[in-house]
Coordinates of C-alpha atoms in Angstrom, one line a residue:
Chain Y
M1 CA 12.6 -5.2 -54.6
F2 CA 12.2 -8.8 -53.3
Y3 CA 13.8 -8.0 -50.0
R4 CA 11.5 -4.9 -49.6
V5 CA 8.5 -7.0 -50.3
A6 CA 9.6 -9.8 -48.0
Q7 CA 10.5 -7.2 -45.3
S8 CA 7.0 -5.6 -45.7
I9 CA 5.3 -8.9 -45.3
L10 CA 7.3 -9.8 -42.3
L11 CA 6.4 -6.5 -40.7
L12 CA 2.8 -7.0 -41.5
V13 CA 2.8 -10.4 -40.0
G14 CA 4.6 -9.2 -37.0
A15 CA 2.3 -6.3 -36.5
L16 CA -0.7 -8.6 -37.0
L17 CA 0.6 -11.1 -34.4
A18 CA 1.5 -8.4 -32.0
G19 CA -2.0 -6.9 -32.5
S20 CA -3.7 -10.2 -31.8
A21 CA -1.5 -11.0 -28.8
V22 CA -2.5 -7.6 -27.3
A23 CA -6.1 -8.2 -28.0
A24 CA -5.9 -11.8 -26.3
N25 CA -4.2 -10.6 -23.2
T26 CA -5.7 -7.3 -22.4
G27 CA -9.3 -6.2 -22.9
D28 CA -10.7 -3.3 -24.8
V29 CA -11.3 -0.3 -22.7
K30 CA -14.1 1.1 -24.8
T31 CA -16.1 -2.1 -24.8
G32 CA -15.2 -2.5 -21.0
K33 CA -16.8 0.8 -20.3
L34 CA -20.1 -0.4 -21.8
V35 CA -19.9 -3.5 -19.6
Y36 CA -19.0 -1.6 -16.5
E37 CA -21.9 1.0 -17.1
R38 CA -24.4 -1.9 -17.5
Y39 CA -23.4 -4.1 -14.6
C40 CA -21.0 -2.3 -12.2
L41 CA -21.8 1.3 -12.1
S42 CA -24.8 1.2 -9.7
C43 CA -22.5 0.2 -6.9
H44 CA -19.0 1.3 -7.9
G45 CA -20.1 4.6 -9.4
A46 CA -19.4 6.3 -12.7
Q47 CA -16.2 7.7 -11.4
G48 CA -15.1 4.4 -10.0
N49 CA -15.0 5.8 -6.5
G50 CA -17.3 3.2 -4.9
Q51 CA -20.0 5.7 -4.6
G52 CA -22.7 4.4 -6.9
E53 CA -26.4 4.9 -6.1
A54 CA -26.7 1.7 -4.3
A55 CA -23.6 2.2 -2.1
E56 CA -25.3 4.2 0.7
Y57 CA -27.5 1.2 1.5
M58 CA -24.5 -1.1 1.9
S59 CA -22.7 -1.7 5.3
I60 CA -19.7 -3.1 3.5
K61 CA -18.9 -0.4 0.9
P62 CA -18.1 -1.2 -2.8
R63 CA -14.5 -0.9 -3.8
D64 CA -13.1 2.6 -4.7
Y65 CA -10.9 1.8 -7.7
R66 CA -9.0 5.0 -7.8
Q67 CA -6.2 3.9 -5.4
G68 CA -5.5 0.6 -7.2
T69 CA -6.1 -1.1 -3.7
Y70 CA -7.5 -4.6 -3.9
K71 CA -8.1 -7.1 -1.2
W72 CA -7.9 -10.4 -3.3
R73 CA -4.4 -10.5 -4.8
S74 CA -1.8 -13.1 -5.6
T75 CA 0.8 -10.4 -5.2
P76 CA 2.6 -9.2 -2.1
S77 CA 1.4 -6.4 0.3
G78 CA 1.5 -2.9 -1.5
S79 CA 1.6 -4.4 -4.9
L80 CA -1.0 -3.9 -7.7
P81 CA -3.1 -7.1 -8.5
L82 CA -2.6 -9.1 -11.6
D83 CA -5.4 -9.1 -14.2
S84 CA -6.0 -12.7 -13.3
D85 CA -6.6 -11.6 -9.7
L86 CA -9.3 -9.2 -10.7
E87 CA -10.8 -11.9 -12.8
H88 CA -10.7 -14.3 -9.8
T89 CA -12.9 -11.8 -7.9
L90 CA -15.3 -11.3 -10.9
L91 CA -15.7 -15.1 -11.0
N92 CA -16.1 -15.9 -7.4
G93 CA -17.6 -12.8 -6.0
L94 CA -16.7 -11.8 -2.4
Y95 CA -18.6 -13.9 0.2
G96 CA -20.3 -11.9 2.8
T97 CA -20.5 -8.8 0.7
Y98 CA -22.7 -7.6 -2.0
M99 CA -20.3 -8.5 -4.6
P100 CA -21.8 -11.4 -6.5
T101 CA -20.2 -13.8 -8.9
W102 CA -20.1 -12.7 -12.5
R103 CA -19.7 -16.0 -14.1
A104 CA -22.6 -15.1 -16.5
L105 CA -20.1 -12.6 -18.2
D106 CA -18.2 -14.2 -21.0
E107 CA -14.5 -14.2 -21.0
R108 CA -14.2 -11.4 -23.5
S109 CA -16.4 -9.1 -21.4
R110 CA -14.6 -9.9 -18.2
R111 CA -11.3 -8.9 -19.7
D112 CA -12.8 -5.7 -21.2
V113 CA -14.3 -4.6 -18.0
I114 CA -11.1 -5.3 -16.2
A115 CA -9.2 -3.2 -18.6
Y116 CA -11.7 -0.4 -18.0
I117 CA -11.6 -0.7 -14.1
K118 CA -7.8 -0.4 -14.3
T119 CA -8.2 3.1 -16.0
F120 CA -9.6 4.5 -12.7
S121 CA -6.2 4.3 -11.1
P122 CA -3.1 6.0 -12.5
R123 CA -0.9 3.4 -10.8
F124 CA -1.6 0.8 -13.5
G125 CA 0.1 3.2 -15.9
T126 CA 3.2 3.8 -13.8
E127 CA 3.6 0.5 -11.7
K128 CA 4.0 -3.1 -12.6
P129 CA 2.5 -5.8 -10.3
Q130 CA 5.2 -7.6 -8.3
D131 CA 5.6 -11.4 -8.8
P132 CA 2.9 -13.5 -7.1
I133 CA 3.4 -15.1 -3.8
I134 CA 4.5 -18.7 -4.0
I135 CA 2.2 -21.1 -2.3
P136 CA 3.9 -24.4 -1.5
P137 CA 1.5 -27.5 -1.6
D138 CA -0.8 -28.1 1.3
P139 CA 0.8 -30.9 3.5
G140 CA -2.6 -31.9 4.4
Y141 CA -5.1 -31.4 7.3
S142 CA -4.4 -33.4 10.4
V143 CA -5.2 -33.2 14.1
A144 CA -1.5 -32.8 14.9
S145 CA -1.3 -29.9 12.3
V146 CA -4.3 -28.3 13.9
A147 CA -2.7 -28.5 17.4
R148 CA 0.5 -26.9 16.0
G149 CA -1.6 -24.2 14.3
D150 CA -3.3 -23.3 17.6
A151 CA 0.2 -22.6 19.0
V152 CA 0.9 -20.4 15.9
Y153 CA -2.2 -18.5 16.3
K154 CA -1.2 -17.6 19.9
K155 CA 2.5 -16.8 19.0
Y156 CA 1.5 -14.5 16.2
N157 CA -1.0 -12.8 18.4
C158 CA -3.8 -13.3 15.9
A159 CA -6.1 -12.9 18.9
Q160 CA -5.4 -9.2 19.0
C161 CA -8.1 -8.7 16.4
H162 CA -9.7 -12.1 15.8
G163 CA -10.1 -13.0 19.4
A164 CA -8.9 -16.0 21.5
G165 CA -11.7 -18.1 20.1
G166 CA -11.5 -16.7 16.6
Q167 CA -14.8 -14.9 16.9
G168 CA -13.5 -11.6 15.6
D169 CA -13.7 -10.1 19.1
G170 CA -10.2 -9.5 20.1
P171 CA -9.0 -6.2 22.0
S172 CA -8.4 -4.4 18.8
A173 CA -11.6 -5.5 17.1
H174 CA -13.4 -2.3 17.7
E175 CA -12.6 1.1 16.2
L176 CA -10.9 -0.5 13.0
K177 CA -11.3 1.4 9.9
D178 CA -10.4 0.8 6.2
D179 CA -8.4 3.1 4.0
W180 CA -11.6 5.2 3.3
G181 CA -12.5 5.7 6.9
N182 CA -15.3 3.2 7.0
G183 CA -15.6 1.1 10.1
L184 CA -15.2 -2.7 9.7
V185 CA -14.9 -5.7 12.0
P186 CA -12.3 -8.6 11.9
Y187 CA -13.6 -11.7 10.3
D188 CA -15.4 -14.2 12.6
L189 CA -13.4 -17.3 11.8
T190 CA -16.0 -19.6 13.3
K191 CA -18.8 -18.7 10.9
G192 CA -18.0 -20.8 7.9
H193 CA -17.2 -19.4 4.5
V194 CA -14.2 -17.2 4.2
K195 CA -14.6 -13.9 2.2
C196 CA -11.5 -14.5 0.0
G197 CA -12.3 -18.1 -0.9
D198 CA -12.6 -21.3 1.1
K199 CA -9.8 -23.3 -0.4
S200 CA -6.8 -23.9 1.9
T201 CA -4.6 -22.0 -0.6
D202 CA -7.0 -19.0 -0.3
I203 CA -6.5 -18.8 3.4
Y204 CA -2.7 -19.3 3.1
R205 CA -2.7 -16.5 0.6
V206 CA -4.4 -14.0 2.8
F207 CA -1.8 -14.5 5.6
M208 CA 1.0 -13.6 3.0
S209 CA -0.8 -11.0 0.9
G210 CA -2.7 -9.3 3.6
L211 CA -6.0 -7.6 2.7
A212 CA -5.0 -4.2 1.0
G213 CA -7.2 -1.3 2.2
T214 CA -8.1 -3.1 5.5
P215 CA -6.2 -3.5 8.8
M216 CA -5.2 -7.1 7.9
P217 CA -1.4 -6.9 7.4
T218 CA 0.9 -9.3 5.6
F219 CA 2.7 -12.0 7.7
A220 CA 4.9 -12.9 4.8
D221 CA 8.0 -11.5 6.5
S222 CA 7.5 -13.3 9.8
L223 CA 5.5 -16.5 9.2
S224 CA 7.3 -19.6 7.7
P225 CA 5.4 -21.7 5.2
V226 CA 5.4 -24.7 7.6
D227 CA 3.9 -22.5 10.3
A228 CA 1.5 -20.9 7.8
W229 CA 0.0 -24.2 6.7
D230 CA -0.5 -25.4 10.4
L231 CA -2.3 -22.0 10.9
V232 CA -4.5 -22.7 7.8
H233 CA -5.4 -26.0 9.3
F234 CA -6.2 -24.4 12.7
I235 CA -8.4 -21.7 11.0
Q236 CA -10.2 -24.5 9.1
S237 CA -10.8 -26.4 12.4
L238 CA -12.8 -23.4 13.7
S239 CA -15.3 -23.5 11.0
P240 CA -18.2 -25.8 11.3
L241 CA -18.1 -26.0 7.6
Y242 CA -14.7 -27.3 7.6
A243 CA -15.1 -29.8 10.3
K244 CA -17.8 -31.4 8.0
N245 CA -15.6 -31.1 5.0
M246 CA -12.6 -32.7 6.7
A247 CA -14.7 -35.6 8.1
S248 CA -15.8 -36.3 4.5
G249 CA -12.1 -36.3 3.3
E250 CA -12.3 -33.0 1.4
T251 CA -9.4 -30.6 1.7
G252 CA -11.3 -27.4 0.8
G253 CA -14.6 -26.1 -0.2
A254 CA -14.9 -25.6 -4.0
R255 CA -16.3 -22.3 -4.9
Chain U
M1 CA -5.2 -15.3 -43.6
V2 CA -3.6 -12.3 -45.1
N3 CA -5.4 -11.0 -48.1
A4 CA -4.4 -8.3 -50.5
M5 CA -7.6 -6.3 -49.8
S6 CA -6.7 -5.5 -46.3
A7 CA -2.9 -5.4 -46.6
G8 CA -3.0 -1.7 -47.3
G9 CA -5.2 -1.1 -44.3
R10 CA -2.8 -3.0 -42.1
L11 CA 0.2 -1.1 -43.4
H12 CA -1.8 2.1 -42.7
G13 CA -2.4 0.7 -39.2
R14 CA 1.2 0.0 -38.7
V15 CA 2.1 3.5 -39.7
A16 CA -0.5 4.8 -37.3
R17 CA 0.9 2.5 -34.5
V18 CA 4.4 3.8 -35.0
G19 CA 3.1 7.3 -34.9
I20 CA 1.1 6.7 -31.7
A21 CA 4.3 5.2 -30.2
I22 CA 6.3 8.3 -31.1
V23 CA 3.6 10.5 -29.6
A24 CA 3.5 8.4 -26.4
L25 CA 7.3 8.5 -26.1
T26 CA 7.4 12.4 -26.6
A27 CA 4.6 12.6 -24.0
L28 CA 6.7 10.5 -21.5
V29 CA 9.7 12.5 -22.1
A30 CA 7.8 15.7 -21.7
M31 CA 6.2 14.3 -18.4
R32 CA 9.6 13.6 -16.7
P33 CA 10.5 16.2 -14.1
V34 CA 12.4 19.1 -15.7
R35 CA 15.1 19.0 -13.1
A36 CA 15.5 15.5 -11.5
Y37 CA 17.9 15.4 -8.7
E38 CA 21.5 14.7 -9.6
V39 CA 24.1 13.2 -7.2
A40 CA 27.4 14.9 -7.3
T41 CA 30.5 15.1 -4.9
V42 CA 30.0 18.1 -2.5
T43 CA 33.6 19.3 -1.6
N44 CA 32.9 22.9 -0.4
G45 CA 29.5 22.4 1.2
G46 CA 28.3 24.5 4.0
S47 CA 25.9 23.6 6.9
I48 CA 22.5 25.0 8.1
E49 CA 22.1 25.0 11.8
G50 CA 18.9 26.3 13.2
V51 CA 16.0 26.1 15.6
V52 CA 12.2 25.8 15.0
T53 CA 10.2 27.5 17.8
L54 CA 6.6 27.6 18.5
S55 CA 5.3 31.2 18.9
G56 CA 2.9 31.6 21.8
S57 CA 2.1 28.8 24.3
A58 CA 1.5 25.3 23.2
P59 CA -2.2 24.2 23.3
A60 CA -3.0 22.1 26.4
T61 CA -3.1 18.5 25.3
T62 CA -4.9 15.6 27.1
P63 CA -2.9 12.3 27.5
I64 CA -3.9 9.6 25.0
K65 CA -6.4 7.2 26.6
V66 CA -5.2 3.7 26.0
T67 CA -8.2 1.6 24.9
K68 CA -6.5 -1.8 24.5
N69 CA -3.8 -3.9 25.9
Q70 CA -3.6 -1.6 29.0
D71 CA -1.8 -4.3 30.9
Y72 CA 1.1 -3.7 28.5
C73 CA 0.7 -0.2 27.1
G74 CA -0.5 1.4 30.4
Q75 CA -3.6 3.4 31.0
A76 CA -2.5 6.6 29.3
I77 CA 0.3 7.9 27.1
P78 CA 1.5 11.6 27.0
D79 CA 0.2 13.2 23.8
P80 CA 3.5 13.9 21.8
V81 CA 1.9 16.3 19.2
Y82 CA 3.3 19.5 20.8
T83 CA 6.6 18.6 22.4
V84 CA 8.0 22.0 23.3
D85 CA 11.1 22.7 25.5
G86 CA 11.5 25.6 28.0
S87 CA 12.7 28.1 25.3
G88 CA 9.9 27.3 22.8
G89 CA 11.9 24.8 20.7
L90 CA 9.4 22.5 18.9
A91 CA 10.4 18.9 18.4
N92 CA 9.4 16.5 15.5
V93 CA 9.4 19.2 12.8
I94 CA 10.6 18.1 9.5
V95 CA 13.0 20.7 8.0
F96 CA 14.0 20.5 4.4
L97 CA 15.4 22.5 1.4
K98 CA 13.2 23.4 -1.6
D99 CA 14.6 23.8 -5.1
I100 CA 17.8 21.8 -4.6
T101 CA 18.7 19.8 -7.8
K102 CA 22.2 18.7 -7.2
G103 CA 24.2 17.5 -4.2
K104 CA 25.1 14.6 -1.8
A105 CA 24.1 11.0 -2.2
A106 CA 21.2 9.3 -0.4
P107 CA 21.8 7.9 2.9
T108 CA 23.2 4.4 2.9
E109 CA 21.6 3.3 6.2
P110 CA 17.9 2.4 6.1
L111 CA 15.7 4.8 8.2
A112 CA 14.3 3.3 11.4
L113 CA 10.8 3.2 12.6
V114 CA 10.5 1.5 16.0
N115 CA 7.3 0.3 17.6
S116 CA 8.0 0.9 21.3
K117 CA 5.8 1.1 24.3
C118 CA 2.7 1.2 22.0
M119 CA 4.0 4.3 20.2
F120 CA 6.1 4.8 16.9
S121 CA 9.6 6.3 17.2
P122 CA 10.5 8.7 15.7
R123 CA 7.3 10.6 15.4
A124 CA 8.3 12.4 12.1
Q125 CA 11.3 12.0 9.7
G126 CA 12.4 12.8 6.2
A127 CA 13.3 10.2 3.7
M128 CA 14.6 10.1 0.1
V129 CA 12.3 8.3 -2.5
S130 CA 12.7 4.6 -2.8
E131 CA 14.7 4.6 0.5
Q132 CA 14.6 1.4 2.7
V133 CA 12.9 1.6 6.1
K134 CA 13.6 -0.8 8.9
I135 CA 10.6 -1.4 10.9
S136 CA 11.0 -3.1 14.3
S137 CA 9.1 -4.0 17.4
E138 CA 10.2 -3.9 21.0
D139 CA 6.8 -4.8 22.3
T140 CA 5.2 -8.1 23.2
V141 CA 1.8 -7.1 21.8
L142 CA 1.1 -7.4 18.0
H143 CA 1.5 -4.2 16.0
N144 CA 1.0 -3.5 12.4
T145 CA 2.8 -0.9 10.4
H146 CA 0.5 0.6 7.7
P147 CA 1.9 3.5 5.8
Q148 CA -0.5 5.3 3.5
N149 CA -0.1 8.1 1.0
A150 CA -1.4 11.1 3.2
D151 CA -3.3 12.8 0.2
T152 CA -5.1 9.7 -1.3
N153 CA -5.1 7.3 1.8
A154 CA -3.8 4.6 -0.6
T155 CA -2.0 1.8 1.3
I156 CA 1.8 1.6 0.6
F157 CA 2.1 -1.7 2.4
N158 CA 0.7 -3.1 5.7
V159 CA 3.1 -5.4 7.6
A160 CA 2.6 -7.4 10.8
L161 CA 5.0 -7.1 13.7
P162 CA 3.5 -10.1 15.7
F163 CA 6.0 -10.3 18.5
K164 CA 9.0 -8.7 20.3
G165 CA 12.3 -8.4 18.6
F166 CA 10.9 -8.8 15.0
S167 CA 12.0 -6.5 12.3
V168 CA 11.5 -6.1 8.6
T169 CA 13.0 -3.9 5.9
K170 CA 10.8 -2.5 3.2
P171 CA 11.2 0.1 0.4
L172 CA 9.4 3.4 0.3
P173 CA 7.5 4.5 -2.9
S174 CA 9.5 5.9 -5.8
M175 CA 7.4 9.1 -6.0
P176 CA 7.9 12.0 -3.4
M177 CA 4.9 12.1 -1.1
M178 CA 3.7 12.7 2.5
I179 CA 3.3 9.3 4.3
K180 CA 1.1 8.8 7.2
V181 CA 1.8 5.6 9.3
K182 CA -0.7 4.0 11.4
C183 CA -1.0 0.9 13.5
D184 CA -4.5 -0.4 13.1
A185 CA -4.3 -2.5 16.2
H186 CA -3.6 0.6 18.3
E187 CA -5.5 3.4 16.7
W188 CA -3.6 6.2 18.6
M189 CA -0.3 5.2 17.0
H190 CA 0.8 7.6 14.2
A191 CA 4.0 8.5 12.5
W192 CA 5.0 10.9 9.5
I193 CA 7.5 10.2 6.8
M194 CA 8.0 13.0 4.3
E195 CA 9.5 11.5 1.1
L196 CA 11.7 14.0 -1.0
D197 CA 13.6 13.5 -4.1
H198 CA 16.7 14.7 -2.5
P199 CA 18.5 14.0 0.8
Y200 CA 18.6 17.5 2.4
Y201 CA 16.3 17.2 5.2
A202 CA 16.4 16.8 9.1
T203 CA 14.1 16.5 12.0
T204 CA 14.2 18.8 15.0
G205 CA 15.3 17.3 18.3
A206 CA 13.7 17.7 21.7
D207 CA 15.1 21.3 21.9
G208 CA 13.8 22.3 18.4
H209 CA 17.2 22.2 16.8
F210 CA 18.3 20.7 13.6
T211 CA 21.4 20.5 11.3
I212 CA 21.5 20.0 7.5
K213 CA 25.0 19.3 6.3
D214 CA 27.0 19.3 3.0
V215 CA 24.8 21.9 1.3
P216 CA 26.3 23.2 -2.1
P217 CA 26.8 27.0 -1.8
G218 CA 23.8 28.9 -3.0
T219 CA 20.4 30.5 -2.0
Y220 CA 17.6 28.1 -1.1
T221 CA 14.2 28.0 0.5
L222 CA 14.2 26.3 3.9
A223 CA 10.9 24.8 4.6
V224 CA 9.5 23.4 7.9
W225 CA 6.5 21.0 8.4
H226 CA 4.8 20.0 11.6
E227 CA 1.8 17.7 11.9
A228 CA -0.3 20.1 13.8
A229 CA 1.4 23.6 13.6
G230 CA 1.5 23.4 9.8
A231 CA 4.3 24.7 7.4
N232 CA 6.5 27.8 7.1
T233 CA 9.4 28.8 4.9
A234 CA 12.4 31.2 5.0
P235 CA 15.1 32.0 2.5
V236 CA 18.7 30.7 3.5
T237 CA 22.0 31.5 1.8
V238 CA 24.7 28.9 2.3
A239 CA 28.5 29.9 1.7
A240 CA 31.2 27.4 1.0
G241 CA 32.6 25.8 4.2
Q242 CA 30.5 28.0 6.5
T243 CA 27.7 27.4 8.9
T244 CA 24.4 29.3 8.3
K245 CA 22.2 30.0 11.3
S246 CA 18.5 29.9 10.8
K247 CA 15.4 30.5 13.1
I248 CA 12.0 29.8 12.0
T249 CA 8.7 29.9 13.9
L250 CA 5.4 28.1 13.7
A251 CA 2.3 29.3 15.3
A252 CA 0.3 26.8 17.4
K253 CA -3.0 25.9 16.0

């Protein structure tokens, strides 16, 4: 009898712990649906297909969630994102698009809405995200690194899309389409902010993860970490914002 | 933390959770393909040798106009969609067996997809699920190889081939699907990979001919697929150690 009672208590505690662990790590789909309907639906649509009422007025279309394809990921090309990647986009928004920051949402609501957004793609039920890309520490911005990065930019033919001067006007800049057939242009690297974050690690990550759903491929298989950091510094040198930041000794814009 | 009042409720919850787990497990088992492909030694296999021909004359095609990197890619590239020889043999047709559930093992060599002279080669090929594909570039201009699920357009991966001589090997998805490959940097570049759950497939050569080997004796449906001329099927019976001849036609569209 004692053992049976002890066993029951253990099982109960175990179930309780398991229950709370699940609750802490993944959001609640039902509550997430309410958050989604209140804040996300007008752009991303009731079906999660990126065709909400406001979408037709936007030149950069809201994300269609049904393919599980996300630009901002810590994971390799082709992989699903981690929940923390989706939360990063919620917190930071996407510069240059209509996606604002959702810092006003509390943590609980963010997790719930992420859980709900994931239900639009069956991939989250059948695939696991791959391990995140490892980003070694930034060796630091220097004039020498920028010069080496200029050579990397040329060697890796970045100019094919982004243009010789980084203004997004390379030979392949026109007629580019995303996975949904919408036209898009390569990023003008001389403008200032970068869509996926201004930190040097954000720029490094984009080289390695690519931007899923867009023509920007992964260079993880061809670009060494040393060359990638030089390229980051070269890209930073193109931006007026960064030139200012570098002069004042900062290594990246905090956003 | 744990009080007696809610202990019963939690126990009830636990029973419910176990119940849900069983239901979920049953659903998973039920969802598995009824007849997954099984690898077995094929000792008495036969071959299927055949030809796919285009009925009627091939539609006139205009050369692809090269819109970028003309100094390297040239001004125009012949359109390879309808590559037909003198006797009507149609190239780049994927030929495969339907309803085969047991037979030879997957190929051990990765399939190849070469970026050459601003085109993909081969234009079309079969593959087994999860097979590796070696992607390489012989060109000095940047290419990117961007396979997508042809039904949903979902990106499978998108890898840069920044310079001549670079190659990378990547796995294909674990589910059968038709894959359309594109190079975003050169929008005219396309290739097709048909992923199947078995290794009984071939692609027709320049003369429209194909061979499928080591087929266990039996009756199957032979299917063909071409990017423009569409699909067709024909029944085929394979006898032990014999070569079966087959001829299938596709109509130009």
